Amino acid sequence: MHKNDERPRHRLGARLAASGLGVAALLAACSAPESTQQERDALARSLIEQKKTTSDGTSTATTSDGYKVDLAKRISQVNFTQVYVERPQALLRSVIVIKYVVDGEGRLVASEILRSNRDKAAETSAMGSLKNAAPFPKPPPALLRNGRIELSESWLFNNDGRFQLRSVALAQMGE
């Protein structure tokens, strides 16, 4: 046999070995026991940190991204029973992007869906979780434009209807 004829077989063998490892990992993941809702809720409570604010309730964030993370933590904390605390599945059920405006006092003054796959239940859940979490910590004055700050956030929904917010989400499976 010619030396060049061995190369394709070697590559094929390596690919089969790698795919075998992938299948083994997939089977191991599938056989892992499912966590209970109670365990997931307890984990959600322990993972979602309290936002840091000054004595008057103003966020200590120094950037709009930092303030957005504070709000994502608040939304997750208030709606912890709806939050998925493990890694999101590779193919999400729905991604809802909402643009919202917070005034200088931390009040939600406007919100609108920018992106949706027309999953009405996910849209309702995302908007409801945003509204339930208001009022928010006051934005730092340096971040305000005309007395307001405009932000957008993505709600990442798993098949079971629970979500993570992209600003504080774990990496999706398969990433």
JSON list of C-alpha atoms in Angstrom, two decimals:
[
{"chain": "A", "resi": 1, "resn": "MET", "atom": "CA", "xyz": [0.00, 0.00, 0.00]},
{"chain": "A", "resi": 2, "resn": "HIS", "atom": "CA", "xyz": [1.28, 3.46, -0.83]},
{"chain": "A", "resi": 3, "resn": "LYS", "atom": "CA", "xyz": [2.00, 5.85, 2.07]},
{"chain": "A", "resi": 4, "resn": "ASN", "atom": "CA", "xyz": [-0.52, 8.39, 0.70]},
{"chain": "A", "resi": 5, "resn": "ASP", "atom": "CA", "xyz": [-3.28, 5.73, 0.84]},
{"chain": "A", "resi": 6, "resn": "GLU", "atom": "CA", "xyz": [-2.90, 5.47, 4.64]},
{"chain": "A", "resi": 7, "resn": "ARG", "atom": "CA", "xyz": [-3.64, 9.14, 5.30]},
{"chain": "A", "resi": 8, "resn": "PRO", "atom": "CA", "xyz": [-7.39, 9.04, 4.54]},
{"chain": "A", "resi": 9, "resn": "ARG", "atom": "CA", "xyz": [-7.83, 5.94, 6.72]},
{"chain": "A", "resi": 10, "resn": "HIS", "atom": "CA", "xyz": [-5.96, 7.59, 9.57]},
{"chain": "A", "resi": 11, "resn": "ARG", "atom": "CA", "xyz": [-8.18, 10.69, 9.33]},
{"chain": "A", "resi": 12, "resn": "LEU", "atom": "CA", "xyz": [-11.31, 8.54, 9.19]},
{"chain": "A", "resi": 13, "resn": "GLY", "atom": "CA", "xyz": [-10.17, 6.60, 12.27]},
{"chain": "A", "resi": 14, "resn": "ALA", "atom": "CA", "xyz": [-9.53, 9.85, 14.15]},
{"chain": "A", "resi": 15, "resn": "ARG", "atom": "CA", "xyz": [-12.96, 11.18, 13.17]},
{"chain": "A", "resi": 16, "resn": "LEU", "atom": "CA", "xyz": [-14.68, 7.97, 14.30]},
{"chain": "A", "resi": 17, "resn": "ALA", "atom": "CA", "xyz": [-12.82, 8.04, 17.62]},
{"chain": "A", "resi": 18, "resn": "ALA", "atom": "CA", "xyz": [-13.77, 11.69, 18.18]},
{"chain": "A", "resi": 19, "resn": "SER", "atom": "CA", "xyz": [-17.41, 11.05, 17.32]},
{"chain": "A", "resi": 20, "resn": "GLY", "atom": "CA", "xyz": [-17.41, 8.08, 19.69]},
{"chain": "A", "resi": 21, "resn": "LEU", "atom": "CA", "xyz": [-16.27, 10.37, 22.50]},
{"chain": "A", "resi": 22, "resn": "GLY", "atom": "CA", "xyz": [-19.01, 12.84, 21.60]},
{"chain": "A", "resi": 23, "resn": "VAL", "atom": "CA", "xyz": [-21.64, 10.09, 21.70]},
{"chain": "A", "resi": 24, "resn": "ALA", "atom": "CA", "xyz": [-20.31, 8.87, 25.06]},
{"chain": "A", "resi": 25, "resn": "ALA", "atom": "CA", "xyz": [-20.48, 12.41, 26.49]},
{"chain": "A", "resi": 26, "resn": "LEU", "atom": "CA", "xyz": [-24.02, 12.85, 25.15]},
{"chain": "A", "resi": 27, "resn": "LEU", "atom": "CA", "xyz": [-25.16, 9.56, 26.70]},
{"chain": "A", "resi": 28, "resn": "ALA", "atom": "CA", "xyz": [-23.56, 10.49, 30.03]},
{"chain": "A", "resi": 29, "resn": "ALA", "atom": "CA", "xyz": [-25.33, 13.85, 30.01]},
{"chain": "A", "resi": 30, "resn": "CYS", "atom": "CA", "xyz": [-28.66, 12.20, 29.20]},
{"chain": "A", "resi": 31, "resn": "SER", "atom": "CA", "xyz": [-28.30, 9.76, 32.07]},
{"chain": "A", "resi": 32, "resn": "ALA", "atom": "CA", "xyz": [-27.57, 12.51, 34.63]},
{"chain": "A", "resi": 33, "resn": "PRO", "atom": "CA", "xyz": [-30.47, 12.89, 37.07]},
{"chain": "A", "resi": 34, "resn": "GLU", "atom": "CA", "xyz": [-32.79, 15.84, 36.42]},
{"chain": "A", "resi": 35, "resn": "SER", "atom": "CA", "xyz": [-32.77, 18.47, 39.11]},
{"chain": "A", "resi": 36, "resn": "THR", "atom": "CA", "xyz": [-36.06, 19.16, 40.85]},
{"chain": "A", "resi": 37, "resn": "GLN", "atom": "CA", "xyz": [-37.86, 22.49, 40.60]},
{"chain": "A", "resi": 38, "resn": "GLN", "atom": "CA", "xyz": [-37.11, 23.06, 44.29]},
{"chain": "A", "resi": 39, "resn": "GLU", "atom": "CA", "xyz": [-33.37, 22.48, 43.70]},
{"chain": "A", "resi": 40, "resn": "ARG", "atom": "CA", "xyz": [-33.39, 24.81, 40.68]},
{"chain": "A", "resi": 41, "resn": "ASP", "atom": "CA", "xyz": [-35.20, 27.52, 42.66]},
{"chain": "A", "resi": 42, "resn": "ALA", "atom": "CA", "xyz": [-32.67, 27.23, 45.50]},
{"chain": "A", "resi": 43, "resn": "LEU", "atom": "CA", "xyz": [-29.81, 27.45, 43.01]},
{"chain": "A", "resi": 44, "resn": "ALA", "atom": "CA", "xyz": [-31.40, 30.50, 41.36]},
{"chain": "A", "resi": 45, "resn": "ARG", "atom": "CA", "xyz": [-31.62, 32.26, 44.72]},
{"chain": "A", "resi": 46, "resn": "SER", "atom": "CA", "xyz": [-27.98, 31.48, 45.49]},
{"chain": "A", "resi": 47, "resn": "LEU", "atom": "CA", "xyz": [-26.67, 32.55, 42.04]},
{"chain": "A", "resi": 48, "resn": "ILE", "atom": "CA", "xyz": [-28.50, 35.85, 41.67]},
{"chain": "A", "resi": 49, "resn": "GLU", "atom": "CA", "xyz": [-26.53, 38.47, 43.56]},
{"chain": "A", "resi": 50, "resn": "GLN", "atom": "CA", "xyz": [-28.05, 41.51, 45.18]},
{"chain": "A", "resi": 51, "resn": "LYS", "atom": "CA", "xyz": [-27.30, 44.71, 43.27]},
{"chain": "A", "resi": 52, "resn": "LYS", "atom": "CA", "xyz": [-25.00, 47.21, 44.91]},
{"chain": "A", "resi": 53, "resn": "THR", "atom": "CA", "xyz": [-26.58, 50.62, 45.50]},
{"chain": "A", "resi": 54, "resn": "THR", "atom": "CA", "xyz": [-25.86, 53.77, 47.44]},
{"chain": "A", "resi": 55, "resn": "SER", "atom": "CA", "xyz": [-27.93, 54.76, 50.47]},
{"chain": "A", "resi": 56, "resn": "ASP", "atom": "CA", "xyz": [-30.44, 56.58, 48.24]},
{"chain": "A", "resi": 57, "resn": "GLY", "atom": "CA", "xyz": [-30.94, 53.53, 45.98]},
{"chain": "A", "resi": 58, "resn": "THR", "atom": "CA", "xyz": [-28.69, 54.65, 43.10]},
{"chain": "A", "resi": 59, "resn": "SER", "atom": "CA", "xyz": [-26.79, 51.92, 41.28]},
{"chain": "A", "resi": 60, "resn": "THR", "atom": "CA", "xyz": [-23.03, 51.99, 41.77]},
{"chain": "A", "resi": 61, "resn": "ALA", "atom": "CA", "xyz": [-22.50, 50.95, 38.12]},
{"chain": "A", "resi": 62, "resn": "THR", "atom": "CA", "xyz": [-20.10, 53.17, 36.19]},
{"chain": "A", "resi": 63, "resn": "THR", "atom": "CA", "xyz": [-21.17, 52.15, 32.67]},
{"chain": "A", "resi": 64, "resn": "SER", "atom": "CA", "xyz": [-24.46, 51.51, 30.92]},
{"chain": "A", "resi": 65, "resn": "ASP", "atom": "CA", "xyz": [-23.45, 47.83, 30.54]},
{"chain": "A", "resi": 66, "resn": "GLY", "atom": "CA", "xyz": [-22.81, 47.65, 34.28]},
{"chain": "A", "resi": 67, "resn": "TYR", "atom": "CA", "xyz": [-26.23, 49.18, 34.99]},
{"chain": "A", "resi": 68, "resn": "LYS", "atom": "CA", "xyz": [-27.81, 46.74, 32.52]},
{"chain": "A", "resi": 69, "resn": "VAL", "atom": "CA", "xyz": [-26.25, 43.84, 34.47]},
{"chain": "A", "resi": 70, "resn": "ASP", "atom": "CA", "xyz": [-27.66, 45.31, 37.72]},
{"chain": "A", "resi": 71, "resn": "LEU", "atom": "CA", "xyz": [-31.13, 45.38, 36.14]},
{"chain": "A", "resi": 72, "resn": "ALA", "atom": "CA", "xyz": [-30.76, 41.85, 34.72]},
{"chain": "A", "resi": 73, "resn": "LYS", "atom": "CA", "xyz": [-29.88, 40.61, 38.21]},
{"chain": "A", "resi": 74, "resn": "ARG", "atom": "CA", "xyz": [-32.92, 42.44, 39.63]},
{"chain": "A", "resi": 75, "resn": "ILE", "atom": "CA", "xyz": [-35.25, 40.98, 36.98]},
{"chain": "A", "resi": 76, "resn": "SER", "atom": "CA", "xyz": [-33.83, 37.50, 37.64]},
{"chain": "A", "resi": 77, "resn": "GLN", "atom": "CA", "xyz": [-34.09, 37.93, 41.40]},
{"chain": "A", "resi": 78, "resn": "VAL", "atom": "CA", "xyz": [-37.70, 39.10, 41.39]},
{"chain": "A", "resi": 79, "resn": "ASN", "atom": "CA", "xyz": [-38.73, 36.38, 38.91]},
{"chain": "A", "resi": 80, "resn": "PHE", "atom": "CA", "xyz": [-36.45, 33.62, 40.23]},
{"chain": "A", "resi": 81, "resn": "THR", "atom": "CA", "xyz": [-39.01, 30.83, 39.80]},
{"chain": "A", "resi": 82, "resn": "GLN", "atom": "CA", "xyz": [-39.07, 31.56, 36.06]},
{"chain": "A", "resi": 83, "resn": "VAL", "atom": "CA", "xyz": [-35.28, 31.67, 35.68]},
{"chain": "A", "resi": 84, "resn": "TYR", "atom": "CA", "xyz": [-33.31, 28.80, 34.19]},
{"chain": "A", "resi": 85, "resn": "VAL", "atom": "CA", "xyz": [-30.08, 28.56, 36.22]},
{"chain": "A", "resi": 86, "resn": "GLU", "atom": "CA", "xyz": [-28.25, 25.84, 34.34]},
{"chain": "A", "resi": 87, "resn": "ARG", "atom": "CA", "xyz": [-26.67, 26.19, 30.89]},
{"chain": "A", "resi": 88, "resn": "PRO", "atom": "CA", "xyz": [-29.35, 27.02, 28.30]},
{"chain": "A", "resi": 89, "resn": "GLN", "atom": "CA", "xyz": [-30.05, 24.34, 25.72]},
{"chain": "A", "resi": 90, "resn": "ALA", "atom": "CA", "xyz": [-28.25, 24.60, 22.37]},
{"chain": "A", "resi": 91, "resn": "LEU", "atom": "CA", "xyz": [-31.42, 25.34, 20.38]},
{"chain": "A", "resi": 92, "resn": "LEU", "atom": "CA", "xyz": [-33.53, 27.80, 22.32]},
{"chain": "A", "resi": 93, "resn": "ARG", "atom": "CA", "xyz": [-37.32, 27.77, 22.20]},
{"chain": "A", "resi": 94, "resn": "SER", "atom": "CA", "xyz": [-37.43, 31.53, 21.84]},
{"chain": "A", "resi": 95, "resn": "VAL", "atom": "CA", "xyz": [-35.32, 34.68, 22.04]},
{"chain": "A", "resi": 96, "resn": "ILE", "atom": "CA", "xyz": [-37.20, 37.87, 22.91]},
{"chain": "A", "resi": 97, "resn": "VAL", "atom": "CA", "xyz": [-35.39, 41.21, 22.70]},
{"chain": "A", "resi": 98, "resn": "ILE", "atom": "CA", "xyz": [-36.98, 44.11, 24.56]},
{"chain": "A", "resi": 99, "resn": "LYS", "atom": "CA", "xyz": [-35.96, 47.76, 24.44]},
{"chain": "A", "resi": 100, "resn": "TYR", "atom": "CA", "xyz": [-36.91, 49.62, 27.59]},
{"chain": "A", "resi": 101, "resn": "VAL", "atom": "CA", "xyz": [-36.46, 53.04, 29.14]},
{"chain": "A", "resi": 102, "resn": "VAL", "atom": "CA", "xyz": [-35.82, 53.79, 32.82]},
{"chain": "A", "resi": 103, "resn": "ASP", "atom": "CA", "xyz": [-36.10, 57.31, 34.23]},
{"chain": "A", "resi": 104, "resn": "GLY", "atom": "CA", "xyz": [-33.80, 58.94, 36.79]},
{"chain": "A", "resi": 105, "resn": "GLU", "atom": "CA", "xyz": [-35.88, 57.56, 39.67]},
{"chain": "A", "resi": 106, "resn": "GLY", "atom": "CA", "xyz": [-35.63, 53.95, 38.43]},
{"chain": "A", "resi": 107, "resn": "ARG", "atom": "CA", "xyz": [-39.18, 53.80, 37.04]},
{"chain": "A", "resi": 108, "resn": "LEU", "atom": "CA", "xyz": [-39.89, 51.81, 33.90]},
{"chain": "A", "resi": 109, "resn": "VAL", "atom": "CA", "xyz": [-41.38, 54.41, 31.54]},
{"chain": "A", "resi": 110, "resn": "ALA", "atom": "CA", "xyz": [-41.48, 52.53, 28.23]},
{"chain": "A", "resi": 111, "resn": "SER", "atom": "CA", "xyz": [-40.89, 49.07, 26.80]},
{"chain": "A", "resi": 112, "resn": "GLU", "atom": "CA", "xyz": [-41.32, 47.42, 23.43]},
{"chain": "A", "resi": 113, "resn": "ILE", "atom": "CA", "xyz": [-40.46, 44.09, 21.83]},
{"chain": "A", "resi": 114, "resn": "LEU", "atom": "CA", "xyz": [-37.77, 44.51, 19.18]},
{"chain": "A", "resi": 115, "resn": "ARG", "atom": "CA", "xyz": [-37.36, 40.85, 18.22]},
{"chain": "A", "resi": 116, "resn": "SER", "atom": "CA", "xyz": [-39.54, 37.79, 18.63]},
{"chain": "A", "resi": 117, "resn": "ASN", "atom": "CA", "xyz": [-40.36, 34.52, 16.94]},
{"chain": "A", "resi": 118, "resn": "ARG", "atom": "CA", "xyz": [-44.06, 35.19, 17.66]},
{"chain": "A", "resi": 119, "resn": "ASP", "atom": "CA", "xyz": [-44.08, 32.93, 20.74]},
{"chain": "A", "resi": 120, "resn": "LYS", "atom": "CA", "xyz": [-46.85, 34.76, 22.59]},
{"chain": "A", "resi": 121, "resn": "ALA", "atom": "CA", "xyz": [-46.27, 32.91, 25.87]},
{"chain": "A", "resi": 122, "resn": "ALA", "atom": "CA", "xyz": [-42.56, 33.85, 25.84]},
{"chain": "A", "resi": 123, "resn": "GLU", "atom": "CA", "xyz": [-43.38, 37.46, 24.90]},
{"chain": "A", "resi": 124, "resn": "THR", "atom": "CA", "xyz": [-45.87, 37.70, 27.77]},
{"chain": "A", "resi": 125, "resn": "SER", "atom": "CA", "xyz": [-43.39, 36.14, 30.20]},
{"chain": "A", "resi": 126, "resn": "ALA", "atom": "CA", "xyz": [-40.55, 38.46, 29.15]},
{"chain": "A", "resi": 127, "resn": "MET", "atom": "CA", "xyz": [-42.66, 41.64, 29.35]},
{"chain": "A", "resi": 128, "resn": "GLY", "atom": "CA", "xyz": [-44.23, 40.50, 32.61]},
{"chain": "A", "resi": 129, "resn": "SER", "atom": "CA", "xyz": [-40.86, 39.76, 34.21]},
{"chain": "A", "resi": 130, "resn": "LEU", "atom": "CA", "xyz": [-39.59, 43.21, 33.21]},
{"chain": "A", "resi": 131, "resn": "LYS", "atom": "CA", "xyz": [-42.66, 44.99, 34.62]},
{"chain": "A", "resi": 132, "resn": "ASN", "atom": "CA", "xyz": [-42.67, 42.86, 37.81]},
{"chain": "A", "resi": 133, "resn": "ALA", "atom": "CA", "xyz": [-39.09, 43.91, 38.58]},
{"chain": "A", "resi": 134, "resn": "ALA", "atom": "CA", "xyz": [-39.76, 47.67, 38.41]},
{"chain": "A", "resi": 135, "resn": "PRO", "atom": "CA", "xyz": [-38.95, 50.02, 40.01]},
{"chain": "A", "resi": 136, "resn": "PHE", "atom": "CA", "xyz": [-35.24, 49.49, 39.48]},
{"chain": "A", "resi": 137, "resn": "PRO", "atom": "CA", "xyz": [-32.22, 50.93, 41.24]},
{"chain": "A", "resi": 138, "resn": "LYS", "atom": "CA", "xyz": [-31.81, 54.54, 40.15]},
{"chain": "A", "resi": 139, "resn": "PRO", "atom": "CA", "xyz": [-29.39, 54.91, 37.25]},
{"chain": "A", "resi": 140, "resn": "PRO", "atom": "CA", "xyz": [-26.25, 56.92, 38.01]},
{"chain": "A", "resi": 141, "resn": "PRO", "atom": "CA", "xyz": [-26.77, 60.53, 36.81]},
{"chain": "A", "resi": 142, "resn": "ALA", "atom": "CA", "xyz": [-23.74, 60.27, 34.47]},
{"chain": "A", "resi": 143, "resn": "LEU", "atom": "CA", "xyz": [-25.55, 57.57, 32.45]},
{"chain": "A", "resi": 144, "resn": "LEU", "atom": "CA", "xyz": [-28.74, 59.59, 31.88]},
{"chain": "A", "resi": 145, "resn": "ARG", "atom": "CA", "xyz": [-29.64, 61.37, 28.66]},
{"chain": "A", "resi": 146, "resn": "ASN", "atom": "CA", "xyz": [-32.56, 63.77, 29.02]},
{"chain": "A", "resi": 147, "resn": "GLY", "atom": "CA", "xyz": [-33.27, 62.25, 32.44]},
{"chain": "A", "resi": 148, "resn": "ARG", "atom": "CA", "xyz": [-33.53, 58.67, 31.09]},
{"chain": "A", "resi": 149, "resn": "ILE", "atom": "CA", "xyz": [-31.52, 55.67, 30.04]},
{"chain": "A", "resi": 150, "resn": "GLU", "atom": "CA", "xyz": [-32.51, 53.38, 27.16]},
{"chain": "A", "resi": 151, "resn": "LEU", "atom": "CA", "xyz": [-31.44, 49.74, 27.28]},
{"chain": "A", "resi": 152, "resn": "SER", "atom": "CA", "xyz": [-32.20, 46.51, 25.49]},
{"chain": "A", "resi": 153, "resn": "GLU", "atom": "CA", "xyz": [-32.07, 42.97, 26.84]},
{"chain": "A", "resi": 154, "resn": "SER", "atom": "CA", "xyz": [-32.49, 39.48, 25.40]},
{"chain": "A", "resi": 155, "resn": "TRP", "atom": "CA", "xyz": [-34.62, 36.86, 27.16]},
{"chain": "A", "resi": 156, "resn": "LEU", "atom": "CA", "xyz": [-33.37, 33.35, 26.26]},
{"chain": "A", "resi": 157, "resn": "PHE", "atom": "CA", "xyz": [-36.15, 30.76, 26.68]},
{"chain": "A", "resi": 158, "resn": "ASN", "atom": "CA", "xyz": [-35.64, 27.02, 27.07]},
{"chain": "A", "resi": 159, "resn": "ASN", "atom": "CA", "xyz": [-38.36, 24.56, 26.03]},
{"chain": "A", "resi": 160, "resn": "ASP", "atom": "CA", "xyz": [-39.72, 24.44, 29.59]},
{"chain": "A", "resi": 161, "resn": "GLY", "atom": "CA", "xyz": [-40.63, 28.15, 29.44]},
{"chain": "A", "resi": 162, "resn": "ARG", "atom": "CA", "xyz": [-37.95, 29.35, 31.87]},
{"chain": "A", "resi": 163, "resn": "PHE", "atom": "CA", "xyz": [-35.46, 32.01, 30.77]},
{"chain": "A", "resi": 164, "resn": "GLN", "atom": "CA", "xyz": [-32.10, 33.58, 31.32]},
{"chain": "A", "resi": 165, "resn": "LEU", "atom": "CA", "xyz": [-31.17, 37.14, 30.48]},
{"chain": "A", "resi": 166, "resn": "ARG", "atom": "CA", "xyz": [-28.27, 37.39, 28.05]},
{"chain": "A", "resi": 167, "resn": "SER", "atom": "CA", "xyz": [-26.45, 39.94, 30.25]},
{"chain": "A", "resi": 168, "resn": "VAL", "atom": "CA", "xyz": [-26.07, 37.38, 33.06]},
{"chain": "A", "resi": 169, "resn": "ALA", "atom": "CA", "xyz": [-26.65, 34.06, 31.23]},
{"chain": "A", "resi": 170, "resn": "LEU", "atom": "CA", "xyz": [-24.38, 31.06, 31.22]},
{"chain": "A", "resi": 171, "resn": "ALA", "atom": "CA", "xyz": [-22.99, 29.92, 27.85]},
{"chain": "A", "resi": 172, "resn": "GLN", "atom": "CA", "xyz": [-25.42, 27.81, 25.84]},
{"chain": "A", "resi": 173, "resn": "MET", "atom": "CA", "xyz": [-24.79, 24.08, 25.47]},
{"chain": "A", "resi": 174, "resn": "GLY", "atom": "CA", "xyz": [-22.72, 23.38, 22.40]},
{"chain": "A", "resi": 175, "resn": "GLU", "atom": "CA", "xyz": [-20.79, 26.66, 22.73]}
]
